[in-house]
Amino acid sequence: MSAIAGASELIEPTPGTRSFRTERVVRLGDVDPGGRLRLDATARMLQDVASDDATDAGLDGAWGWIVRRTLIDVRHAAMLDEAVELTTYCTGMGRSWAERTTRIRGHAGADIFSSSVWVQVATDTGRPTPLTDQFLDTYGPACDGRKVSARLGLSGPTVTAGRSPWAVRRADLDPFDHVNNAANWAFLEEAMAPGAVRVGRAEMEFAAPVMHGGNVEMAVERGDFTAAWLVEGDSVLSSARWTAA
């Protein structure tokens, strides 16, 4: 089976294979002025449930994971104080990466479907390393032979995109000394129009680490969708897109 682009479609779980469930409550620090769950807070939930699943599965702690691409499909926004259930499972694999799909459903109607490609790296070097036999044994059956790639698909900044400085905060750095994937979603939040309807599809790709102390800029182009990028000189660090439903 040839590999397809990871985190480009949303897959239901394979019956009878591993999935992990947990619950959260949407808190004050997770929402916009309208009380609706922000994209960066959604990404933090996705990151946390992935970690909880790995802990529950007893995965070897010698390996770390770095997000390559994420797709978030907001079908009904989660609201402040809403209790939500997160169900996460593996839906594809490659040499050093795996696709994780997560469904968030809330007691008040929240419905968010997401998929991410995570690359396994050695924690001492940060370099990709092949998936372990332990991982394959634990999550392989859920993939049902589905192969995914870690390639990126979003375009770079347009020549007409407006640019402005982007402050990288030390508070957003992770143990790899670059901006954590969830915190990185803040630039798309900034690019979206104030009060934007929070039903639609968001995509984020991480081409290179966003580091503290550089000359990082945010580029934004608005039209039928909102496209945004973090760039440093001629290098694209992150690309994002929000398409309202």
Coordinates of C-alpha atoms in Angstrom, one line a residue:
M1 CA 0.0 0.0 0.0
S2 CA 1.5 3.4 -1.0
A3 CA 1.7 6.1 1.7
I4 CA -0.8 8.9 1.7
A5 CA -0.3 12.4 3.2
G6 CA -0.7 12.2 7.0
A7 CA -3.2 14.3 8.9
S8 CA -5.1 15.0 5.6
E9 CA -8.3 13.0 6.4
L10 CA -10.2 11.9 9.4
I11 CA -10.5 8.2 10.1
E12 CA -12.8 6.3 12.4
P13 CA -11.2 3.8 14.8
T14 CA -10.7 0.2 13.8
P15 CA -13.1 -1.9 15.8
G16 CA -11.5 -4.1 18.5
T17 CA -8.1 -2.3 18.5
R18 CA -6.6 0.1 21.1
S19 CA -8.1 3.4 21.8
F20 CA -7.7 5.6 24.9
R21 CA -10.4 7.8 26.5
T22 CA -10.2 10.5 29.1
E23 CA -12.2 13.6 30.2
R24 CA -11.4 17.3 30.5
V25 CA -13.3 20.4 31.4
V26 CA -12.9 23.6 29.2
R27 CA -11.4 26.1 31.6
L28 CA -11.2 29.9 31.6
G29 CA -7.7 29.9 30.2
D30 CA -8.8 27.8 27.2
V31 CA -11.4 30.1 25.7
D32 CA -11.8 33.3 23.6
P33 CA -13.8 36.4 24.7
G34 CA -16.9 34.6 23.5
G35 CA -16.3 31.6 25.8
R36 CA -15.4 29.3 22.9
L37 CA -12.4 26.9 23.0
R38 CA -9.4 28.3 21.2
L39 CA -7.3 26.4 18.7
D40 CA -4.1 26.6 20.9
A41 CA -6.1 25.2 23.8
T42 CA -7.4 22.4 21.6
A43 CA -3.9 21.5 20.5
R44 CA -2.9 21.4 24.2
M45 CA -5.7 18.9 24.9
L46 CA -4.5 16.8 22.0
Q47 CA -1.0 16.9 23.2
D48 CA -2.0 15.9 26.8
V49 CA -4.2 13.0 25.8
A50 CA -1.4 11.7 23.5
S51 CA 0.9 11.7 26.5
D52 CA -1.7 10.1 28.7
D53 CA -2.2 7.4 26.2
A54 CA 1.5 6.7 25.9
T55 CA 1.8 6.5 29.7
D56 CA -1.1 4.2 29.9
A57 CA 0.4 1.9 27.2
G58 CA 3.7 1.8 29.1
L59 CA 5.7 3.1 26.2
D60 CA 9.5 3.4 26.6
G61 CA 10.2 6.9 28.0
A62 CA 13.5 7.1 26.1
W63 CA 11.8 8.5 23.0
G64 CA 10.2 11.9 22.5
W65 CA 7.6 13.0 19.9
I66 CA 7.5 16.1 17.7
V67 CA 4.4 17.2 15.8
R68 CA 4.9 17.5 12.0
R69 CA 1.3 18.4 10.9
T70 CA -2.1 18.7 12.5
L71 CA -5.6 19.0 11.1
I72 CA -8.4 20.2 13.4
D73 CA -12.0 20.0 12.2
V74 CA -14.3 22.0 14.5
R75 CA -17.8 20.8 13.8
H76 CA -19.3 22.4 17.0
A77 CA -17.2 24.5 19.2
A78 CA -16.6 23.5 22.9
M79 CA -17.6 26.2 25.4
L80 CA -16.4 27.4 28.8
D81 CA -17.1 24.9 31.6
E82 CA -18.2 22.2 29.1
A83 CA -17.1 18.7 30.1
V84 CA -15.6 16.9 27.1
E85 CA -14.5 13.4 26.4
L86 CA -11.4 12.8 24.3
T87 CA -10.9 9.5 22.4
T88 CA -7.5 8.9 20.7
Y89 CA -6.2 6.1 18.6
C90 CA -3.5 5.4 15.9
T91 CA -4.6 5.5 12.3
G92 CA -1.3 5.3 10.3
M93 CA 2.4 4.7 10.4
G94 CA 5.6 5.5 8.6
R95 CA 9.3 4.8 9.3
S96 CA 9.7 7.2 12.1
W97 CA 6.3 8.7 12.5
A98 CA 2.7 7.8 13.3
E99 CA -0.7 9.4 12.7
R100 CA -2.8 9.9 15.8
T101 CA -6.5 10.7 15.5
T102 CA -8.5 12.2 18.3
R103 CA -12.2 13.0 18.7
I104 CA -13.4 15.5 21.3
R105 CA -17.1 15.4 22.2
G106 CA -18.8 17.5 24.8
H107 CA -21.8 17.2 27.1
A108 CA -23.2 20.5 25.5
G109 CA -22.6 19.4 21.9
A110 CA -18.9 20.0 21.3
D111 CA -17.6 18.0 18.3
I112 CA -14.0 18.4 17.2
F113 CA -12.2 15.8 15.0
S114 CA -8.5 16.0 14.7
S115 CA -5.5 14.2 13.2
S116 CA -1.8 14.7 13.7
V117 CA 1.5 13.3 12.4
W118 CA 4.0 12.8 15.3
V119 CA 7.6 12.0 14.5
Q120 CA 9.5 9.9 17.1
V121 CA 12.8 11.4 18.1
A122 CA 15.7 10.4 20.4
T123 CA 15.4 12.7 23.5
D124 CA 19.1 13.2 23.7
T125 CA 19.6 14.3 20.0
G126 CA 16.1 15.3 18.8
R127 CA 16.8 13.3 15.7
P128 CA 14.1 11.0 14.1
T129 CA 14.4 7.3 15.0
P130 CA 12.6 4.3 13.6
L131 CA 9.4 3.3 15.5
T132 CA 10.1 0.6 18.1
D133 CA 8.8 -2.9 18.1
Q134 CA 7.0 -2.0 21.3
F135 CA 5.1 0.8 19.5
L136 CA 4.3 -1.4 16.5
D137 CA 3.0 -4.1 18.7
T138 CA 0.8 -1.7 20.7
Y139 CA -0.6 0.5 18.0
G140 CA 0.0 -1.4 14.7
P141 CA -3.3 -3.3 14.7
A142 CA -5.3 -0.1 14.9
C143 CA -3.6 1.2 11.7
D144 CA -4.8 -1.9 9.7
G145 CA -1.8 -1.5 7.4
R146 CA -2.5 2.2 6.6
K147 CA 0.8 3.9 5.6
V148 CA 1.1 7.7 5.9
S149 CA 3.9 10.1 4.9
A150 CA 5.2 13.0 6.9
R151 CA 5.3 15.3 3.9
L152 CA 4.0 18.9 4.2
G153 CA 1.4 20.3 1.8
L154 CA 0.7 24.0 2.6
S155 CA 2.1 26.6 0.4
G156 CA 4.6 29.3 1.5
P157 CA 3.8 33.0 2.0
T158 CA 2.4 35.0 -0.9
V159 CA 4.2 38.2 -2.0
T160 CA 1.1 40.2 -0.9
A161 CA 1.0 38.8 2.6
G162 CA 1.3 41.4 5.3
R163 CA 4.2 41.0 7.7
S164 CA 4.7 42.0 11.3
P165 CA 7.2 41.1 14.0
W166 CA 6.3 38.0 16.1
A167 CA 7.5 37.8 19.7
V168 CA 8.7 34.4 20.8
R169 CA 8.3 34.1 24.6
R170 CA 10.5 32.0 26.8
A171 CA 7.3 30.8 28.5
D172 CA 6.4 28.9 25.3
L173 CA 9.6 26.9 25.0
D174 CA 9.7 23.2 25.6
P175 CA 12.4 20.7 26.7
F176 CA 13.8 20.7 23.1
D177 CA 14.3 24.5 23.5
H178 CA 11.8 25.5 20.8
V179 CA 8.2 26.7 20.9
N180 CA 5.9 23.9 22.0
N181 CA 3.4 22.8 19.2
A182 CA 0.4 23.8 21.2
A183 CA 1.7 27.3 22.0
N184 CA 2.7 27.7 18.3
W185 CA -1.0 27.8 17.4
A186 CA -1.2 31.3 19.0
F187 CA -0.1 32.9 15.7
L188 CA -3.1 31.5 13.8
E189 CA -5.3 32.7 16.6
E190 CA -3.8 36.1 16.1
A191 CA -4.3 36.0 12.3
M192 CA -8.0 35.1 12.5
A193 CA -10.5 37.9 12.5
P194 CA -11.7 39.0 15.9
G195 CA -15.0 37.2 16.8
A196 CA -14.5 34.7 13.9
V197 CA -17.0 31.8 13.8
R198 CA -15.3 28.8 15.4
V199 CA -16.7 26.2 13.1
G200 CA -14.3 25.2 10.3
R201 CA -11.1 23.5 9.5
A202 CA -7.6 24.4 10.8
E203 CA -4.3 23.1 9.5
M204 CA -0.9 23.6 11.0
E205 CA 2.5 22.4 9.7
F206 CA 5.8 22.6 11.5
A207 CA 8.6 22.9 9.0
A208 CA 11.4 24.1 11.3
P209 CA 11.7 24.9 15.1
V210 CA 10.6 28.3 16.2
M211 CA 13.4 29.5 18.6
H212 CA 13.8 32.3 21.0
G213 CA 16.0 35.2 20.1
G214 CA 15.6 35.2 16.4
N215 CA 14.0 37.7 14.0
V216 CA 10.7 35.9 13.6
E217 CA 7.8 37.5 11.6
M218 CA 4.2 36.6 11.1
A219 CA 2.8 36.8 7.6
V220 CA -0.9 36.9 7.0
E221 CA -3.1 36.6 3.9
R222 CA -6.9 36.8 4.1
G223 CA -9.4 35.8 1.4
D224 CA -11.7 32.8 1.2
F225 CA -9.6 31.5 4.0
T226 CA -7.0 32.8 6.4
A227 CA -3.4 31.8 5.7
A228 CA -0.6 32.6 8.1
W229 CA 3.1 31.8 8.5
L230 CA 5.9 32.2 10.9
V231 CA 9.0 33.1 8.9
E232 CA 12.6 34.0 9.7
G233 CA 14.3 35.7 6.7
D234 CA 13.5 33.5 3.7
S235 CA 12.8 30.4 5.9
V236 CA 9.3 29.2 6.6
L237 CA 9.1 27.9 10.2
S238 CA 5.4 27.2 10.4
S239 CA 2.4 27.3 8.0
A240 CA -1.3 27.5 9.0
R241 CA -4.7 27.8 7.4
W242 CA -8.2 28.4 8.8
T243 CA -11.2 27.8 6.5
A244 CA -14.5 28.7 8.1
A245 CA -17.4 26.3 7.5

